[in-house]
Coordinates of C-alpha atoms in Angstrom, one line a residue:
Chain A
M1 CA -36.8 -21.1 -7.6
A2 CA -35.9 -17.6 -7.4
F3 CA -33.8 -15.9 -4.4
R4 CA -36.4 -13.7 -2.3
V5 CA -35.1 -10.3 -1.4
A6 CA -36.9 -7.5 0.6
V7 CA -35.5 -4.1 0.9
L8 CA -36.1 -1.5 3.6
I9 CA -36.2 2.5 2.9
S10 CA -36.4 5.5 4.7
G11 CA -36.6 8.0 1.7
E12 CA -36.3 8.5 -2.2
G13 CA -35.7 4.4 -2.7
T14 CA -32.8 5.1 -5.6
N15 CA -31.1 2.2 -4.4
L16 CA -34.1 0.1 -4.5
Q17 CA -34.7 1.4 -7.8
A18 CA -31.5 0.1 -8.9
L19 CA -32.5 -3.2 -7.7
L20 CA -35.7 -3.5 -9.4
D21 CA -33.9 -1.8 -12.4
T22 CA -31.5 -4.7 -12.9
V23 CA -31.5 -8.0 -10.6
H24 CA -35.3 -8.0 -10.1
G25 CA -37.3 -10.5 -11.7
D26 CA -34.9 -13.3 -12.9
S27 CA -32.9 -15.4 -10.5
V28 CA -33.6 -12.9 -7.8
E29 CA -37.0 -11.6 -6.7
I30 CA -37.6 -8.6 -4.6
V31 CA -40.5 -9.6 -2.9
G32 CA -41.7 -6.7 -0.4
V33 CA -40.4 -3.2 0.4
A34 CA -40.6 -1.7 4.1
A35 CA -40.4 1.9 4.9
S36 CA -39.5 3.4 8.2
R37 CA -41.9 6.1 7.4
A38 CA -45.2 6.4 5.3
E39 CA -43.9 9.3 3.5
A40 CA -41.0 7.3 1.8
R41 CA -41.1 8.0 -1.9
G42 CA -39.5 4.7 -2.5
L43 CA -42.9 3.0 -1.6
D44 CA -44.6 4.3 -5.0
R45 CA -41.6 2.8 -6.7
A46 CA -42.2 -1.0 -5.1
R47 CA -45.8 -0.2 -5.8
A48 CA -45.0 0.6 -9.5
A49 CA -43.2 -2.5 -10.1
G50 CA -45.7 -4.9 -8.5
V51 CA -43.9 -5.2 -5.3
E52 CA -45.7 -5.5 -1.9
A53 CA -44.7 -2.2 0.2
A54 CA -45.6 -1.7 4.1
V55 CA -44.6 0.6 6.3
F56 CA -43.1 -0.1 10.0
A57 CA -42.5 3.1 11.5
I58 CA -41.6 2.9 15.3
A59 CA -44.4 5.5 16.1
D60 CA -46.8 3.1 15.5
H61 CA -45.8 0.4 17.5
E62 CA -45.2 0.5 21.4
D63 CA -41.4 0.8 21.0
R64 CA -38.8 -0.2 18.7
A65 CA -38.0 -3.6 20.0
A66 CA -42.3 -4.1 19.0
R67 CA -41.7 -2.6 15.6
D68 CA -38.7 -4.8 14.9
R69 CA -40.6 -8.1 16.2
A70 CA -43.2 -7.1 13.6
L71 CA -41.0 -6.5 10.7
G72 CA -39.2 -9.2 11.4
D73 CA -42.7 -11.3 11.5
W74 CA -43.3 -9.7 8.0
L75 CA -40.2 -10.4 6.1
E76 CA -40.4 -14.1 7.8
A77 CA -43.7 -14.3 6.2
L78 CA -42.6 -13.1 2.9
G79 CA -40.2 -16.2 3.1
V80 CA -37.0 -13.8 2.3
D81 CA -33.7 -14.7 1.8
L82 CA -31.9 -11.7 2.1
V83 CA -32.9 -8.5 3.8
V84 CA -31.2 -5.3 1.8
L85 CA -31.2 -1.9 3.8
A86 CA -31.3 0.7 1.2
G87 CA -31.2 3.9 2.8
F88 CA -32.6 2.6 5.8
M89 CA -31.9 5.6 8.4
E90 CA -33.0 4.0 11.5
L91 CA -30.9 1.3 13.7
L92 CA -32.1 -2.3 13.8
G93 CA -32.1 -3.7 17.5
P94 CA -29.8 -6.7 18.4
E95 CA -32.6 -9.0 18.1
L96 CA -33.8 -8.7 14.7
I97 CA -30.2 -8.2 13.7
A98 CA -29.6 -11.9 15.4
R99 CA -32.8 -13.5 13.7
F100 CA -31.5 -12.3 10.3
E101 CA -27.8 -13.1 10.7
R102 CA -26.0 -13.4 7.4
R103 CA -29.1 -12.3 5.8
L104 CA -29.0 -8.6 6.4
L105 CA -27.4 -6.5 3.7
N106 CA -26.2 -2.7 4.1
V107 CA -24.9 -0.3 1.7
H108 CA -22.5 2.6 3.6
P109 CA -21.1 5.4 1.9
S110 CA -17.1 4.8 2.4
L111 CA -14.2 2.3 2.3
L112 CA -14.9 0.5 5.6
P113 CA -13.5 0.4 8.4
A114 CA -13.1 4.3 7.7
F115 CA -15.6 6.7 8.3
S116 CA -18.5 4.3 9.4
G117 CA -21.8 6.0 10.9
I118 CA -23.4 8.7 10.0
G119 CA -22.5 11.6 7.7
A120 CA -19.5 9.5 5.9
I121 CA -18.8 11.5 3.2
E122 CA -18.9 14.5 5.2
Q123 CA -16.4 12.9 7.4
A124 CA -14.3 11.9 4.4
L125 CA -14.0 15.5 3.2
A126 CA -13.1 17.0 6.7
Y127 CA -10.1 14.5 6.6
G128 CA -9.4 15.2 3.1
V129 CA -9.3 11.8 1.6
K130 CA -8.0 11.4 -2.2
V131 CA -10.0 8.4 -2.7
M132 CA -13.5 7.6 -1.7
G133 CA -15.6 4.6 -2.1
V134 CA -18.5 2.7 -1.2
T135 CA -18.9 -0.8 0.8
V136 CA -21.6 -3.2 0.6
H137 CA -21.5 -5.3 4.0
F138 CA -23.7 -8.0 6.1
V139 CA -25.0 -6.3 9.5
D140 CA -23.6 -7.8 12.6
D141 CA -24.5 -5.7 16.1
G142 CA -21.7 -3.2 15.7
V143 CA -22.2 0.2 13.2
D144 CA -20.9 -0.9 10.0
T145 CA -18.4 -3.2 11.2
G146 CA -20.0 -6.4 9.8
P147 CA -18.4 -8.4 7.1
V148 CA -17.6 -6.8 3.5
V149 CA -18.9 -8.3 0.7
L150 CA -17.6 -5.6 -1.8
Q151 CA -16.1 -2.2 -2.2
E152 CA -15.4 0.0 -4.8
S153 CA -13.4 3.2 -4.8
F154 CA -13.0 6.1 -6.7
S155 CA -10.2 9.2 -6.9
L156 CA -10.9 12.9 -5.9
F157 CA -8.6 14.2 -8.6
P158 CA -8.3 17.4 -9.1
Y159 CA -8.9 17.9 -5.4
P160 CA -11.1 19.1 -3.9
R161 CA -14.3 18.6 -5.1
G162 CA -17.7 19.9 -4.1
I163 CA -19.8 17.6 -2.0
A164 CA -22.8 17.6 -4.4
E165 CA -20.2 16.1 -7.2
V166 CA -19.1 13.4 -4.9
E167 CA -22.3 12.7 -3.1
E168 CA -23.7 12.1 -7.0
R169 CA -20.7 9.8 -7.6
V170 CA -21.3 8.1 -4.4
H171 CA -24.7 7.2 -5.4
E172 CA -23.8 6.3 -8.9
V173 CA -21.4 3.6 -7.4
E174 CA -24.0 2.5 -4.9
H175 CA -26.6 1.9 -7.8
R176 CA -24.0 -0.5 -9.6
L177 CA -22.4 -2.2 -6.5
L178 CA -25.4 -3.4 -4.5
P179 CA -27.2 -5.2 -7.1
R180 CA -23.7 -6.8 -7.8
A181 CA -23.5 -7.9 -4.6
V182 CA -27.3 -9.0 -4.0
K183 CA -26.5 -10.9 -7.2
L184 CA -23.8 -12.7 -6.0
I185 CA -25.0 -13.6 -2.8
A186 CA -28.3 -15.1 -4.8
E187 CA -26.0 -17.1 -6.8
G188 CA -24.3 -18.6 -4.0
R189 CA -20.9 -16.9 -4.7
V190 CA -20.4 -15.3 -1.3
Q191 CA -18.7 -18.2 0.9
T192 CA -17.6 -17.4 4.1
D193 CA -14.0 -18.1 4.8
P194 CA -13.8 -21.5 6.8
G195 CA -10.8 -20.2 9.0
N196 CA -12.3 -16.9 9.5
P197 CA -16.0 -15.9 9.9
R198 CA -14.9 -12.1 8.8
L199 CA -13.9 -13.2 5.4
L200 CA -16.0 -13.6 2.7
R201 CA -14.7 -15.4 -0.4
I202 CA -16.3 -13.9 -3.3
E203 CA -16.5 -15.9 -6.5
D204 CA -16.6 -13.7 -9.5
G205 CA -15.9 -14.3 -13.2
E206 CA -14.7 -10.9 -13.7
R207 CA -11.5 -9.8 -12.4
D208 CA -11.3 -6.0 -11.4
Chain B
M1 CA 17.2 25.7 -9.1
A2 CA 16.3 22.6 -8.4
F3 CA 13.8 21.3 -5.3
R4 CA 16.1 19.6 -2.9
V5 CA 14.9 16.3 -1.3
A6 CA 16.2 13.8 1.1
V7 CA 15.0 10.6 1.7
L8 CA 15.4 8.5 5.0
I9 CA 15.4 4.8 4.5
S10 CA 15.8 1.6 6.7
G11 CA 16.4 -1.2 4.3
E12 CA 16.0 -2.0 0.7
G13 CA 15.3 1.5 -0.6
T14 CA 12.9 0.8 -3.7
N15 CA 10.9 3.5 -2.9
L16 CA 14.1 5.6 -3.4
Q17 CA 15.0 4.0 -6.5
A18 CA 11.5 5.1 -7.9
L19 CA 12.7 8.4 -6.8
L20 CA 15.9 8.5 -8.5
D21 CA 14.4 6.9 -11.5
T22 CA 11.7 9.2 -12.2
V23 CA 12.1 12.8 -10.3
H24 CA 15.6 13.2 -9.7
G25 CA 17.5 15.2 -11.9
D26 CA 15.2 17.8 -13.6
S27 CA 13.6 20.1 -11.5
V28 CA 14.0 17.7 -8.4
E29 CA 17.3 17.0 -7.0
I30 CA 17.6 14.3 -4.2
V31 CA 20.6 16.0 -2.6
G32 CA 21.0 13.4 0.5
V33 CA 20.3 9.3 1.5
A34 CA 20.0 9.0 5.2
A35 CA 19.7 5.6 6.8
S36 CA 18.6 4.5 10.3
R37 CA 21.2 1.5 9.9
A38 CA 24.3 0.8 8.2
E39 CA 23.1 -2.1 6.5
A40 CA 20.6 -0.5 4.5
R41 CA 20.8 -1.7 1.2
G42 CA 19.4 1.2 -0.4
L43 CA 22.6 2.9 0.7
D44 CA 24.4 1.7 -2.4
R45 CA 21.5 2.8 -4.1
A46 CA 22.4 6.2 -3.4
R47 CA 26.1 6.2 -4.0
A48 CA 25.4 4.6 -7.3
A49 CA 23.5 7.8 -8.1
G50 CA 26.3 9.7 -6.9
V51 CA 23.8 11.0 -4.2
E52 CA 25.1 11.6 -0.5
A53 CA 24.6 8.5 1.8
A54 CA 25.0 8.7 5.7
V55 CA 24.2 6.6 8.5
F56 CA 21.9 8.0 11.6
A57 CA 21.5 4.8 14.3
I58 CA 20.3 5.8 17.7
A59 CA 23.0 3.3 18.7
D60 CA 25.8 5.9 17.6
H61 CA 24.0 8.6 19.5
E62 CA 23.2 9.3 23.3
D63 CA 19.3 8.3 22.6
R64 CA 16.8 8.9 20.1
A65 CA 16.4 12.7 20.7
A66 CA 20.8 13.0 20.0
R67 CA 20.1 11.0 17.0
D68 CA 16.8 13.2 15.7
R69 CA 19.2 16.5 16.2
A70 CA 22.1 15.0 14.1
L71 CA 19.9 13.9 11.5
G72 CA 17.9 17.4 11.8
D73 CA 21.3 19.5 11.4
W74 CA 22.9 17.2 8.4
L75 CA 19.2 18.0 6.5
E76 CA 19.6 21.7 7.6
A77 CA 23.1 21.7 6.2
L78 CA 22.1 20.1 3.0
G79 CA 19.5 22.6 2.3
V80 CA 16.4 20.8 1.9
D81 CA 13.1 21.9 1.0
L82 CA 11.8 18.4 1.9
V83 CA 12.3 15.1 3.7
V84 CA 10.8 11.9 2.3
L85 CA 10.4 8.7 4.3
A86 CA 10.5 5.9 2.0
G87 CA 10.4 2.2 4.5
F88 CA 12.3 4.5 7.4
M89 CA 11.5 1.8 9.9
E90 CA 11.5 4.1 13.1
L91 CA 9.5 6.6 14.7
L92 CA 10.9 10.2 14.3
G93 CA 10.5 12.5 17.8
P94 CA 8.3 15.5 18.1
E95 CA 11.4 18.1 18.1
L96 CA 12.4 16.9 14.7
I97 CA 8.8 16.6 13.1
A98 CA 8.3 19.9 14.2
R99 CA 11.1 21.7 12.7
F100 CA 10.7 20.0 9.4
E101 CA 6.7 21.0 9.9
R102 CA 5.2 20.3 6.2
R103 CA 8.4 19.6 4.9
L104 CA 8.2 15.6 6.1
L105 CA 6.3 13.2 3.3
N106 CA 5.3 9.9 4.4
V107 CA 4.1 6.9 2.3
H108 CA 2.0 4.4 4.1
P109 CA 0.5 1.3 2.6
S110 CA -3.2 1.4 3.2
L111 CA -5.9 4.2 2.7
L112 CA -5.7 6.3 5.8
P113 CA -7.2 6.7 8.2
A114 CA -8.0 3.0 7.7
F115 CA -5.0 0.7 9.0
S116 CA -2.8 3.2 10.4
G117 CA 0.6 2.1 12.3
I118 CA 2.4 -1.3 11.2
G119 CA 1.3 -4.0 9.8
A120 CA -1.3 -2.2 7.8
I121 CA -1.5 -4.8 4.8
E122 CA -2.0 -7.5 7.3
Q123 CA -4.9 -5.6 9.1
A124 CA -6.4 -4.9 6.2
L125 CA -6.4 -8.3 5.0
A126 CA -7.6 -9.5 8.6
Y127 CA -10.5 -7.1 8.0
G128 CA -11.5 -8.5 4.9
V129 CA -11.3 -5.1 2.7
K130 CA -12.0 -5.7 -1.3
V131 CA -10.1 -2.4 -1.9
M132 CA -6.8 -1.6 -1.0
G133 CA -4.4 1.5 -1.4
V134 CA -1.7 3.9 -0.4
T135 CA -1.3 6.8 1.1
V136 CA 1.3 9.8 0.7
H137 CA 0.7 12.6 3.6
F138 CA 2.7 14.9 5.2
V139 CA 3.9 13.8 9.1
D140 CA 2.2 15.5 11.9
D141 CA 2.9 14.5 15.6
G142 CA 0.1 11.3 15.5
V143 CA 0.8 8.1 14.0
D144 CA -0.3 8.2 10.1
T145 CA -2.6 11.0 11.0
G146 CA -1.1 13.9 8.8
P147 CA -2.6 16.1 5.8
V148 CA -3.2 13.7 3.0
V149 CA -1.1 14.3 -0.1
L150 CA -2.1 11.5 -2.5
Q151 CA -3.8 8.1 -2.2
E152 CA -4.5 5.5 -4.8
S153 CA -6.5 2.3 -4.3
F154 CA -6.9 -0.8 -6.2
S155 CA -9.2 -3.7 -6.1
L156 CA -9.0 -7.2 -4.5
F157 CA -10.9 -9.2 -7.1
P158 CA -11.3 -11.8 -7.1
Y159 CA -11.1 -12.1 -3.7
P160 CA -9.2 -13.7 -1.7
R161 CA -5.5 -12.8 -3.3
G162 CA -2.5 -13.7 -1.2
I163 CA -0.4 -11.6 0.7
A164 CA 2.5 -11.8 -1.9
E165 CA 0.9 -10.4 -4.4
V166 CA -1.0 -7.8 -2.4
E167 CA 2.2 -6.4 -1.6
E168 CA 3.8 -6.4 -4.7
R169 CA 0.5 -4.5 -6.1
V170 CA 1.1 -1.9 -3.0
H171 CA 4.6 -1.5 -3.8
E172 CA 3.8 -1.0 -7.6
V173 CA 1.3 1.5 -6.6
E174 CA 3.9 3.2 -3.8
H175 CA 6.6 3.4 -6.5
R176 CA 4.4 5.6 -9.0
L177 CA 2.4 7.8 -6.3
L178 CA 5.4 8.9 -4.0
P179 CA 7.4 10.3 -7.0
R180 CA 4.0 11.8 -8.2
A181 CA 3.8 13.4 -5.0
V182 CA 7.0 14.5 -4.8
K183 CA 6.6 16.2 -8.2
L184 CA 3.5 18.2 -7.3
I185 CA 4.9 19.3 -3.7
A186 CA 8.3 20.7 -5.5
E187 CA 6.4 22.6 -8.5
G188 CA 4.4 24.3 -5.9
R189 CA 0.6 22.5 -6.9
V190 CA -0.1 21.1 -3.3
Q191 CA -1.5 24.2 -1.2
T192 CA -3.1 24.2 2.1
D193 CA -6.9 24.8 2.0
P194 CA -6.7 28.4 3.7
G195 CA -9.8 27.3 5.4
N196 CA -8.5 24.1 6.8
P197 CA -5.2 23.4 7.3
R198 CA -5.8 19.4 7.0
L199 CA -7.1 20.0 3.9
L200 CA -4.4 20.0 1.0
R201 CA -5.8 21.6 -2.5
I202 CA -3.6 19.6 -5.4
E203 CA -3.4 21.3 -8.9
D204 CA -2.8 18.8 -11.5
G205 CA -3.4 18.4 -15.2
E206 CA -4.5 15.3 -15.1
R207 CA -8.2 14.2 -14.0
D208 CA -8.1 10.5 -12.8

């Protein structure tokens, strides 16, 4: 039986597209796409791939907690094994995070723990880093603090680089790293270290 | 005329040896090695290379400030263009740091700003990072907060790796990155961004 994945988006949905183009349809099935706003163009990508698409805007509910409950119910009804935040621009409440503990995956445009929160690329460039990267991690109740699944870095040489070039490179890495992480999780190759719940042991055939 | 470099050490001096083996003797000259303790084995490496070696232990002076003044006088007398902290295990006081502003270079075993301070490798492994690295930066009055000259990263895949293997890899990167940074500075290819003193523009022929 396929490993069932839902993807949460807010905008363009390029990470969703990367997932649809790579892992979807084999041992992984993307069974639903939810957007935080009706204008999210990624909804069209979902529909074009024959994937159920829904909108869960806070404005359509009493408050964020109510939206989160409705979203959680929808995800449960889909029978999801994993929920991927792929450019989902809103914070999820602690109840939803607890409900999907170790089943919520996020992709963040920095090498965490450096540059958590919003504007990570801008933060990194303002610091003057010479190496940047992307982190895929499980979501916990902190801001970008959950256990790291995968990270990939790249060099900013020669330096400086323009922000547009850096953003393009970050997205290219995200589009490779997020599907790789989803595939590893679906195959059961991401295991919590018995001695330390923060540490995820990764079995992977390749050595970087 | 050669670019004059002094190196401060506390122990084995393997980063000093990397500098002696790579950049020393051409456009860069290592003109002095100072240790924070007489037992530092790197002192023998300096003497074997015909480089002046001296000990500046706090115990031999009234206090750290007095030691720092004596060390600063010695460095000035050598006419140094750059002072490299290469495994120097003591903090330098603010007066010495101000005296050698933008002439004090440090190598740190993490991708700063992540994992500053002592035990960086242990901190990173406890966090569960999948990418590690090394930073060469100018020293300012914070702990590992100064402007970044170079960074280099490596992947921890498959994961986990033992700490001994990680330390070996960190040292290998340090032994390549620190000489590269010294050479770039000596050649005048590290320039402060006119708009932001934290940002160092690096001209380098190679593109990583």
